[in-house]
Coordinates of C-alpha atoms in Angstrom, one line a residue:
M13 CA -0.2 0.0 0.3
A14 CA 3.0 2.0 -0.8
H15 CA 2.2 3.5 -3.8
R16 CA -1.4 5.3 -1.5
K17 CA 1.4 7.2 1.2
R18 CA 3.0 9.3 -2.0
K19 CA 1.6 12.6 -2.7
V20 CA 0.2 11.9 -5.7
K21 CA 0.0 15.7 -8.5
V22 CA -3.7 14.9 -10.0
Y23 CA -4.2 17.5 -13.2
E24 CA -8.4 16.7 -14.8
E25 CA -6.5 14.5 -17.3
D26 CA -5.2 12.1 -15.5
L27 CA -8.1 11.3 -13.4
T28 CA -8.5 8.5 -15.3
S29 CA -6.1 6.7 -16.0
L30 CA -5.9 6.4 -11.8
T31 CA -6.6 3.8 -9.9
K32 CA -9.0 3.4 -6.8
E33 CA -7.0 3.8 -3.8
E34 CA -4.9 6.8 -5.6
L35 CA -8.8 8.7 -5.7
I36 CA -9.8 8.1 -2.2
D37 CA -5.6 9.6 -1.5
H38 CA -7.1 12.1 -4.5
I39 CA -10.9 12.8 -2.5
Q40 CA -9.0 12.5 1.1
R41 CA -6.5 15.6 0.8
L42 CA -9.1 17.3 -1.3
I43 CA -11.3 17.5 1.4
A44 CA -8.7 18.3 4.7
H45 CA -8.1 21.5 2.0
N46 CA -11.3 22.4 1.6
F47 CA -11.3 22.2 5.5
Q48 CA -8.7 24.5 5.9
L49 CA -9.7 26.8 4.0
K50 CA -13.5 26.9 5.8
N51 CA -11.5 27.7 9.0
V52 CA -9.3 30.7 7.1
I53 CA -12.6 32.0 5.7
N54 CA -14.4 31.7 8.9
K55 CA -11.6 33.6 10.5
N56 CA -11.6 36.5 7.6
V57 CA -15.3 36.9 8.7
D58 CA -15.2 37.2 12.0
H59 CA -12.4 40.0 11.7
G60 CA -14.7 41.5 9.5
Q61 CA -18.2 40.9 11.0
H62 CA -17.6 44.2 13.2
W63 CA -17.9 46.2 9.9
S64 CA -18.9 44.6 7.7
E65 CA -22.4 43.4 9.1
N66 CA -24.7 46.4 11.2
P67 CA -28.0 44.6 12.0
G68 CA -30.6 47.3 12.4
Q69 CA -29.4 49.8 10.3
R70 CA -31.1 50.2 6.5
K71 CA -28.1 49.5 3.7
F72 CA -27.2 51.7 1.5
D73 CA -29.2 51.8 -1.8
F74 CA -25.5 51.9 -4.2
S75 CA -27.5 51.3 -7.3
K76 CA -28.7 55.2 -7.7
C77 CA -25.0 56.6 -6.1
P78 CA -23.3 57.6 -9.3
R79 CA -19.7 57.8 -9.3
R80 CA -16.7 59.0 -9.8
H81 CA -12.4 57.6 -10.7
I82 CA -9.9 59.1 -8.3
F83 CA -6.5 58.2 -7.0
I84 CA -5.9 58.6 -3.8
K85 CA -2.3 59.1 -1.9
L86 CA -1.4 57.5 1.0
L87 CA 1.0 57.6 3.5
Y88 CA 1.4 54.8 6.2
L89 CA 3.5 53.0 8.4
G90 CA 4.2 49.2 8.1
W91 CA 6.5 48.7 10.9
D92 CA 3.2 46.9 12.2
Y93 CA 1.8 45.1 9.0
Q94 CA 1.9 42.1 7.3
G95 CA 2.8 44.2 4.3
Y96 CA -0.3 45.8 1.7
A97 CA -1.1 43.4 0.2
T98 CA -4.4 41.6 2.0
Q99 CA -3.9 38.5 2.8
E100 CA -6.1 34.9 3.6
E101 CA -4.3 34.1 6.4
T102 CA -4.7 37.5 8.5
S103 CA -6.3 40.2 8.4
K104 CA -2.7 42.5 9.8
T105 CA -2.4 44.7 6.1
I106 CA -2.3 47.7 4.9
E107 CA -5.6 46.6 1.8
W108 CA -7.0 45.4 4.8
E109 CA -7.5 48.7 6.3
L110 CA -8.3 50.9 3.6
F111 CA -11.2 48.3 2.1
K112 CA -12.9 48.6 5.3
A113 CA -12.8 51.7 6.2
L114 CA -13.7 52.2 1.7
K115 CA -16.7 50.0 2.7
R116 CA -17.7 51.7 6.5
S117 CA -18.0 54.4 4.3
C118 CA -20.2 53.5 1.6
L119 CA -17.0 55.1 -0.8
I120 CA -17.4 50.8 -2.9
E121 CA -20.1 49.5 -2.3
E122 CA -17.0 46.1 -3.3
R123 CA -13.8 45.5 -5.0
A124 CA -14.4 43.4 -7.1
R125 CA -15.5 46.1 -9.3
S126 CA -14.4 49.0 -8.2
N127 CA -11.5 49.3 -10.2
Y128 CA -9.0 49.6 -8.3
H129 CA -5.1 49.9 -8.6
R130 CA -2.5 50.7 -6.5
C131 CA 0.7 52.1 -7.4
G132 CA 2.9 49.3 -5.4
R133 CA 3.0 46.7 -3.9
T134 CA 5.0 46.6 -0.5
D135 CA 6.4 43.9 2.2
K136 CA 5.9 43.5 5.5
G137 CA 7.1 46.0 7.8
V138 CA 8.0 49.0 4.6
S139 CA 6.3 52.8 4.8
A140 CA 5.3 54.4 2.2
F141 CA 5.2 58.2 2.3
G142 CA 3.7 58.2 -1.6
Q143 CA 2.0 55.2 -1.5
V144 CA -1.5 56.0 -4.5
I145 CA -4.5 53.9 -5.5
S146 CA -6.8 54.5 -7.9
I147 CA -10.7 53.7 -7.6
D148 CA -14.3 54.5 -8.9
V149 CA -16.1 55.3 -5.2
R150 CA -19.5 56.5 -4.6
T151 CA -19.5 61.3 -5.5
K152 CA -22.6 63.7 -5.0
L153 CA -21.7 65.6 -7.5
V154 CA -23.7 65.0 -11.0
K155 CA -27.3 63.9 -9.7
N156 CA -29.7 62.5 -12.2
K157 CA -27.4 63.5 -14.6
C158 CA -25.4 60.2 -14.8
S159 CA -24.1 59.4 -18.7
G160 CA -25.5 55.9 -17.9
N161 CA -28.2 53.3 -16.6
E162 CA -27.3 51.2 -13.7
V163 CA -25.9 47.6 -15.8
D164 CA -26.5 44.2 -13.5
G165 CA -26.6 46.3 -10.6
E166 CA -23.6 48.7 -11.0
M167 CA -23.8 52.0 -9.8
P168 CA -24.3 54.2 -12.5
S169 CA -21.3 55.5 -14.3
Y170 CA -20.2 59.5 -13.9
D171 CA -21.1 62.2 -16.3
V172 CA -18.2 63.1 -18.5
H173 CA -18.2 66.7 -17.5
V174 CA -17.5 66.4 -13.9
V175 CA -14.1 64.1 -14.4
E176 CA -11.5 67.8 -13.5
E177 CA -14.7 68.9 -10.6
T178 CA -13.6 69.1 -7.2
E179 CA -15.6 72.2 -5.9
G180 CA -18.3 71.1 -3.2
E181 CA -16.7 66.9 -3.3
L182 CA -17.1 64.8 -0.8
E183 CA -14.3 65.4 1.5
Y184 CA -12.1 61.8 1.0
C185 CA -9.4 61.5 2.9
K186 CA -11.3 63.2 5.8
I187 CA -13.7 60.3 5.5
L188 CA -11.5 57.4 5.7
N189 CA -8.8 59.2 8.1
R190 CA -12.4 59.2 10.5
L191 CA -11.9 54.8 9.7
L192 CA -8.3 54.7 9.3
P193 CA -5.9 53.5 12.3
P194 CA -3.2 55.8 13.0
S195 CA -0.2 54.6 11.1
I196 CA -2.3 55.1 7.8
R197 CA -3.9 58.3 6.0
A198 CA -5.0 59.8 3.6
I199 CA -3.0 62.6 2.8
A200 CA -4.7 63.9 -0.5
W201 CA -7.1 63.0 -4.1
S202 CA -6.8 63.6 -7.2
P203 CA -9.5 63.5 -9.9
A204 CA -9.2 60.7 -13.2
L205 CA -9.9 59.7 -15.8
P206 CA -11.9 56.3 -15.7
R207 CA -9.3 54.1 -17.7
Q208 CA -5.6 56.0 -15.6
S209 CA -4.1 53.1 -13.4
A210 CA -2.6 53.5 -10.7
R211 CA -0.5 50.8 -11.2
F212 CA 0.1 50.8 -15.1
N213 CA 0.4 54.7 -16.1
C214 CA 2.9 55.0 -13.1
I215 CA 6.1 56.3 -14.8
K216 CA 8.8 56.1 -11.5
R217 CA 9.1 54.9 -7.6
T218 CA 11.3 57.1 -5.3
Y219 CA 12.2 54.8 -3.1
K220 CA 14.2 56.3 0.5
Y221 CA 16.6 54.4 2.8
F222 CA 16.9 55.0 5.9
F223 CA 20.7 53.9 8.4
P224 CA 22.9 55.4 10.3
R225 CA 26.8 55.8 9.5
G226 CA 28.6 54.1 12.1
N227 CA 31.6 52.7 11.1
L228 CA 30.7 52.9 7.2
D229 CA 32.2 54.4 4.6
I230 CA 30.0 56.6 2.2
Q231 CA 32.0 58.0 -0.2
R232 CA 33.2 53.7 -1.6
M233 CA 29.1 53.3 -1.1
V234 CA 28.3 56.1 -3.3
T235 CA 31.2 54.6 -5.8
A236 CA 29.4 51.6 -5.4
A237 CA 25.6 52.6 -6.6
E238 CA 26.9 54.5 -9.5
H239 CA 27.0 50.8 -11.0
L240 CA 23.1 50.8 -10.4
V241 CA 22.4 54.0 -12.5
G242 CA 21.4 53.0 -16.3
E243 CA 19.0 49.6 -17.3
H244 CA 20.6 45.7 -16.2
D245 CA 19.9 42.6 -15.5
F246 CA 19.3 42.7 -11.6
R247 CA 19.2 39.0 -11.4
N248 CA 22.1 39.2 -8.2
L249 CA 20.2 42.2 -6.4
C250 CA 16.9 40.9 -6.4
K251 CA 14.8 38.0 -4.9
M252 CA 13.8 35.8 -8.7
D253 CA 10.0 35.3 -8.9
V254 CA 10.1 32.5 -11.0
G255 CA 6.8 31.3 -9.7
N256 CA 4.5 33.9 -10.2
G257 CA 6.0 34.4 -13.6
V258 CA 9.2 37.1 -12.8
I259 CA 11.6 35.8 -16.1
N260 CA 12.9 39.5 -16.8
F261 CA 14.4 40.9 -14.9
R262 CA 15.7 44.2 -16.6
R263 CA 15.1 47.0 -15.1
R264 CA 16.1 51.1 -15.1
I265 CA 17.2 53.0 -12.8
L266 CA 16.8 55.9 -13.1
S267 CA 19.1 58.6 -9.5
V268 CA 20.8 57.4 -7.0
S269 CA 21.6 59.3 -4.4
I270 CA 23.4 58.9 -1.1
K271 CA 22.8 61.7 1.9
V272 CA 24.7 62.1 5.6
L273 CA 21.8 63.9 7.8
S274 CA 22.0 66.4 10.5
E275 CA 19.1 66.7 12.5
D276 CA 17.8 69.8 10.0
Q277 CA 18.5 68.0 6.9
L278 CA 16.2 66.0 8.5
A279 CA 13.4 67.7 9.2
E280 CA 13.4 69.9 5.2
S281 CA 14.8 66.7 3.7
S282 CA 12.1 66.8 0.9
G283 CA 11.6 69.9 0.8
G284 CA 14.0 70.8 -2.0
S285 CA 17.1 72.1 0.3
H286 CA 19.9 69.8 -0.4
G287 CA 22.6 70.0 2.5
K288 CA 26.3 70.0 1.5
D289 CA 27.0 66.3 2.8
K290 CA 24.5 65.2 -0.8
I291 CA 26.2 62.9 -2.8
F292 CA 24.8 62.3 -6.4
A293 CA 26.2 58.7 -7.3
G294 CA 24.0 58.8 -10.7
E295 CA 21.5 59.6 -12.6
I296 CA 19.9 60.3 -15.8
V297 CA 18.0 63.1 -17.0
E298 CA 14.7 61.9 -19.2
P299 CA 13.2 64.4 -21.1
V300 CA 9.6 63.6 -20.0
N301 CA 9.0 64.2 -16.3
C302 CA 12.0 63.4 -14.9
E303 CA 12.7 65.3 -11.7
V304 CA 17.0 66.8 -12.4
L305 CA 18.6 66.0 -9.7
E306 CA 21.7 68.4 -9.4
S307 CA 25.1 67.1 -8.3
I308 CA 25.8 69.3 -4.6
G309 CA 29.1 68.7 -3.7
D310 CA 32.3 67.2 -4.9
S311 CA 32.2 64.8 -1.9
V312 CA 30.9 64.1 2.4
Q313 CA 33.9 62.5 4.4
S314 CA 33.7 59.6 5.0
C315 CA 33.6 57.9 8.4
A316 CA 35.3 55.3 8.6
N317 CA 36.0 53.0 11.5
P318 CA 37.5 55.3 13.9
S319 CA 41.8 56.0 15.2
T320 CA 41.3 54.8 18.4
S321 CA 43.1 52.8 20.5
S322 CA 42.1 49.4 22.6
C323 CA 40.6 49.7 26.4
T324 CA 42.8 46.9 27.9
E325 CA 41.8 48.3 31.7
S326 CA 39.1 49.9 32.8
L327 CA 36.1 52.5 31.3
E328 CA 39.0 55.0 32.8
C329 CA 41.4 54.3 30.3
G330 CA 41.9 56.6 28.0
P331 CA 40.3 60.4 28.0
K332 CA 42.3 61.9 31.3
E333 CA 44.9 61.7 28.2
L334 CA 43.6 63.2 25.9
S335 CA 44.8 67.3 25.9
N336 CA 41.3 69.0 25.6
N337 CA 41.1 69.3 21.5
A338 CA 41.7 65.6 21.4
V339 CA 39.0 65.7 23.3
S340 CA 37.0 67.2 21.7
D341 CA 37.6 65.9 18.1
R342 CA 37.1 62.0 19.7
K343 CA 33.3 63.2 21.2
Q344 CA 33.0 64.9 17.8
S345 CA 34.1 61.8 16.7
L346 CA 31.9 59.5 18.5
E347 CA 28.6 61.0 17.8
R348 CA 29.8 61.1 13.5
I349 CA 29.2 57.5 13.5
Y350 CA 25.6 58.2 14.8
D351 CA 24.3 60.6 12.2
M352 CA 21.5 59.4 9.9
C353 CA 21.8 58.4 5.9
E354 CA 19.2 58.4 3.6
L355 CA 20.0 56.9 0.2
T356 CA 17.2 57.9 -2.1
I357 CA 16.9 55.5 -5.0
V358 CA 14.7 56.4 -8.2
G359 CA 12.9 53.9 -10.9
K360 CA 11.0 53.4 -13.6
A361 CA 9.7 49.9 -11.7
F362 CA 11.7 47.2 -9.1
L363 CA 12.2 43.9 -8.3
W364 CA 11.2 41.8 -5.2
H365 CA 13.5 42.5 -2.9
Q366 CA 15.4 44.9 -5.0
I367 CA 15.8 47.2 -2.6
R368 CA 17.6 45.5 0.6
S369 CA 19.5 43.1 -1.6
I370 CA 21.0 46.4 -2.7
M371 CA 20.9 47.6 0.5
T372 CA 23.0 44.6 2.0
V373 CA 25.9 44.4 -0.8
L374 CA 26.9 48.8 -0.1
F375 CA 26.8 48.2 3.3
L376 CA 29.1 45.4 2.9
I377 CA 31.2 47.8 0.7
G378 CA 31.3 50.8 3.1
Q379 CA 32.4 49.1 5.7
G380 CA 35.1 47.2 3.3
K381 CA 34.9 44.4 3.3
E382 CA 34.4 44.0 -0.5
E383 CA 35.4 46.7 -3.1
P384 CA 32.7 49.3 -5.0
D385 CA 33.4 47.2 -8.5
V386 CA 31.1 44.1 -6.3
I387 CA 28.1 46.0 -7.3
R388 CA 29.3 46.6 -11.5
R389 CA 30.2 42.8 -11.9
L390 CA 26.8 41.7 -10.1
L391 CA 25.3 43.1 -13.8
D392 CA 27.1 41.4 -15.2
V393 CA 25.2 38.3 -15.3
D394 CA 27.1 36.9 -18.6
N395 CA 29.8 36.2 -16.7
F396 CA 28.3 36.3 -12.3
P397 CA 25.0 34.3 -13.8
R398 CA 23.5 33.0 -9.9
K399 CA 22.7 34.9 -7.8
P400 CA 25.8 34.3 -4.0
Q401 CA 23.3 33.8 -1.1
Y402 CA 23.3 36.4 0.6
T403 CA 20.5 37.3 3.6
M404 CA 18.3 41.2 2.8
A405 CA 18.6 44.6 4.4
S406 CA 16.6 45.0 7.0
E407 CA 13.0 45.8 6.0
I408 CA 11.8 48.1 8.7
P409 CA 13.9 51.7 7.0
L410 CA 12.5 51.4 3.4
N411 CA 10.1 54.3 2.6
L412 CA 8.5 53.7 -0.9
F413 CA 8.5 57.9 -1.0
A414 CA 6.7 58.3 -4.1
S415 CA 5.6 57.9 -7.0
D416 CA 5.1 59.2 -10.4
F417 CA 3.0 59.7 -13.5
E418 CA 2.0 60.4 -17.0
S419 CA 0.0 62.7 -17.0
T420 CA 0.5 65.6 -14.2
L421 CA -2.9 64.9 -11.7
N422 CA -5.4 68.1 -9.5
W423 CA -4.5 67.2 -6.4
V424 CA -7.1 68.6 -3.6
Y425 CA -5.3 68.7 0.2
D426 CA -7.4 70.5 2.6
R427 CA -5.5 71.9 5.3
S428 CA -7.2 71.1 8.3
T429 CA -6.8 67.0 6.8
I430 CA -2.8 68.0 6.6
L431 CA -3.2 69.5 10.3
Y432 CA -5.3 66.4 12.1
I433 CA -1.9 64.5 10.0
I434 CA 1.1 66.2 11.3
K435 CA -0.4 66.5 14.8
D436 CA -0.2 62.4 14.5
L437 CA 2.5 62.0 12.8
Q438 CA 3.8 63.8 16.4
K439 CA 2.6 62.1 18.9
E440 CA 4.8 59.6 16.4
W441 CA 8.3 60.9 16.3
T442 CA 7.5 62.4 19.9
M443 CA 7.4 58.4 21.7
L444 CA 9.9 56.8 19.5
S445 CA 12.8 59.7 19.9
V446 CA 12.1 60.2 23.4
R447 CA 13.3 56.2 23.5
S448 CA 15.8 57.0 21.1
A449 CA 17.2 59.9 23.1
M450 CA 16.9 57.2 26.5
I451 CA 18.9 54.5 24.7
K452 CA 22.1 57.1 23.5
Q453 CA 22.4 58.5 26.1
M454 CA 22.8 55.4 28.3
I455 CA 25.3 54.3 25.8
S456 CA 27.3 57.8 26.0
E457 CA 27.3 57.2 29.7
L458 CA 28.7 53.3 29.9
G459 CA 31.0 53.9 26.7
S460 CA 32.7 57.3 27.7
G461 CA 35.5 55.5 28.9
C462 CA 35.9 53.5 25.5
D463 CA 38.3 54.1 23.1
D464 CA 37.1 51.4 21.4
V465 CA 33.2 51.8 20.3
D466 CA 33.4 52.0 17.0
G467 CA 29.7 51.8 15.3
S468 CA 29.6 49.1 13.4
E469 CA 26.7 47.1 14.9
L470 CA 25.0 50.5 14.0
T471 CA 24.7 48.7 10.6
N472 CA 25.2 45.4 11.9
C473 CA 21.9 45.1 12.6
L474 CA 19.7 45.9 9.5
L475 CA 22.5 43.5 8.1
K476 CA 20.5 40.0 9.3
G477 CA 20.5 36.0 9.2
V478 CA 23.7 34.4 11.5
R479 CA 26.8 36.7 10.6
P480 CA 30.0 34.1 10.1
R481 CA 33.3 34.0 11.9
S482 CA 35.8 34.4 8.6
Y483 CA 33.2 36.4 5.8
V484 CA 33.4 34.7 2.9
P485 CA 34.1 37.2 -0.2
L486 CA 30.4 37.8 -2.5
L487 CA 32.5 36.4 -5.2
Q488 CA 32.9 33.1 -3.9
R489 CA 30.9 32.0 -1.5
E490 CA 27.6 29.1 -3.0
K491 CA 25.5 30.1 -4.7
C492 CA 21.4 30.4 -5.9
N493 CA 20.1 28.6 -8.2
S494 CA 20.7 29.6 -12.2
L495 CA 17.5 31.8 -13.8
E496 CA 17.5 29.0 -15.9
S497 CA 16.7 26.3 -13.8
K498 CA 13.9 28.2 -11.4
I499 CA 12.1 28.3 -14.8
D500 CA 12.8 25.2 -15.9
H501 CA 11.8 24.3 -12.7
Y502 CA 8.4 25.9 -13.0
A503 CA 7.7 24.2 -16.3
K504 CA 7.8 21.0 -15.4
K505 CA 5.4 21.7 -12.6
R506 CA 2.9 23.3 -15.0
R507 CA 3.3 26.9 -13.0
I508 CA 4.5 28.9 -16.0
D509 CA 4.5 28.9 -19.1
V510 CA 7.2 29.4 -22.2

């Protein structure tokens, strides 16, 4: 009876060739799988029942409501969420909260008929300041002036003459923000044509990655990042998602820059004041709707490992023997390792885990473990067709910062809504900054007399995985399966068509 225990993969055309025992085994597995799916559905219904069903309340009649197509700009702190996109096994996603608010406010009837698209799908822990969605929502501008009648239960479409109208419209952001959690906020909305899509009409996306300077040599990282600009095959700098049909890994990076932020620059980093410490690794300026980035300053003094002697006696050693100037210089050097840095990368589209993979390699270069040229070599897929094994950088510092579209959108900002959002973010900033200041003072007290504090752990903690005792260069490590072998694997499973 051993053949009953083997896992039988069955397709419709193979059922007639199975034995009775194999059919029984297949049916039993289907019953078990069906039971699991029912549990998932029941759990999701339990999570959503408090907002999708309101006993005693009259059901909203969407057939009498005209609709319009709009874009909505969102920000969210994704640290405590399982990603942006809805998932079967959890309700802790940005999209779940968003559609909960959309349905509860009766702006839409159901997702399936809302003409919904999203600009990007951020992963677990990733935040956004410039996430954009496109969707059909209820409007109050065109009473009895619809250009079409209700068809198959759908809402009537809106009059083409009000596509750009905003005066007197529903306050979409204010409505949503009353129902969204504080970590998710609608910033602005814009009128849009019915066929405009937040996904397909987006021409470039800007991501930012924040990290402490630590013991990193920033200039080495900038030199390496120059190789990223342009169109390349990034199969060695991403996670290949062949199982979902992605077999083309050529992407175009428009610009990369690194900025060392002071306290004031951190507050102004999005306001156009670049500051003296901004370094551009490279850029491509295109004639259509691409922001011209200007390089300000040729370089920034990099923070290599502080040249200090080893503290072999007690916490009282070192500073007592230094002159006042030396003590001052040493304090400044130790403070510099806590400078916050910002990598900004602009591209038309990005691959799965592409930026986090890039950051891993840049960190290794900044730490002096790899040469800046390693990025150019990883992009040379003819000579290096297989990705070396390495872990991705942390997702927490990553932010989908901006999205740009083919045509100019008429964003509608409400002053009271923006002030409301700022107050929420100020509360979040206060709690996080208080914790940061408290921890930094503890570090200062403990390390006041120890000369071998180099800040290496400030960036090591962003590199996930177990650190080996001896470092193995990237190009000498074991390699992942090649793209061709992955394609062949999923083709045999009939997951993709070649």
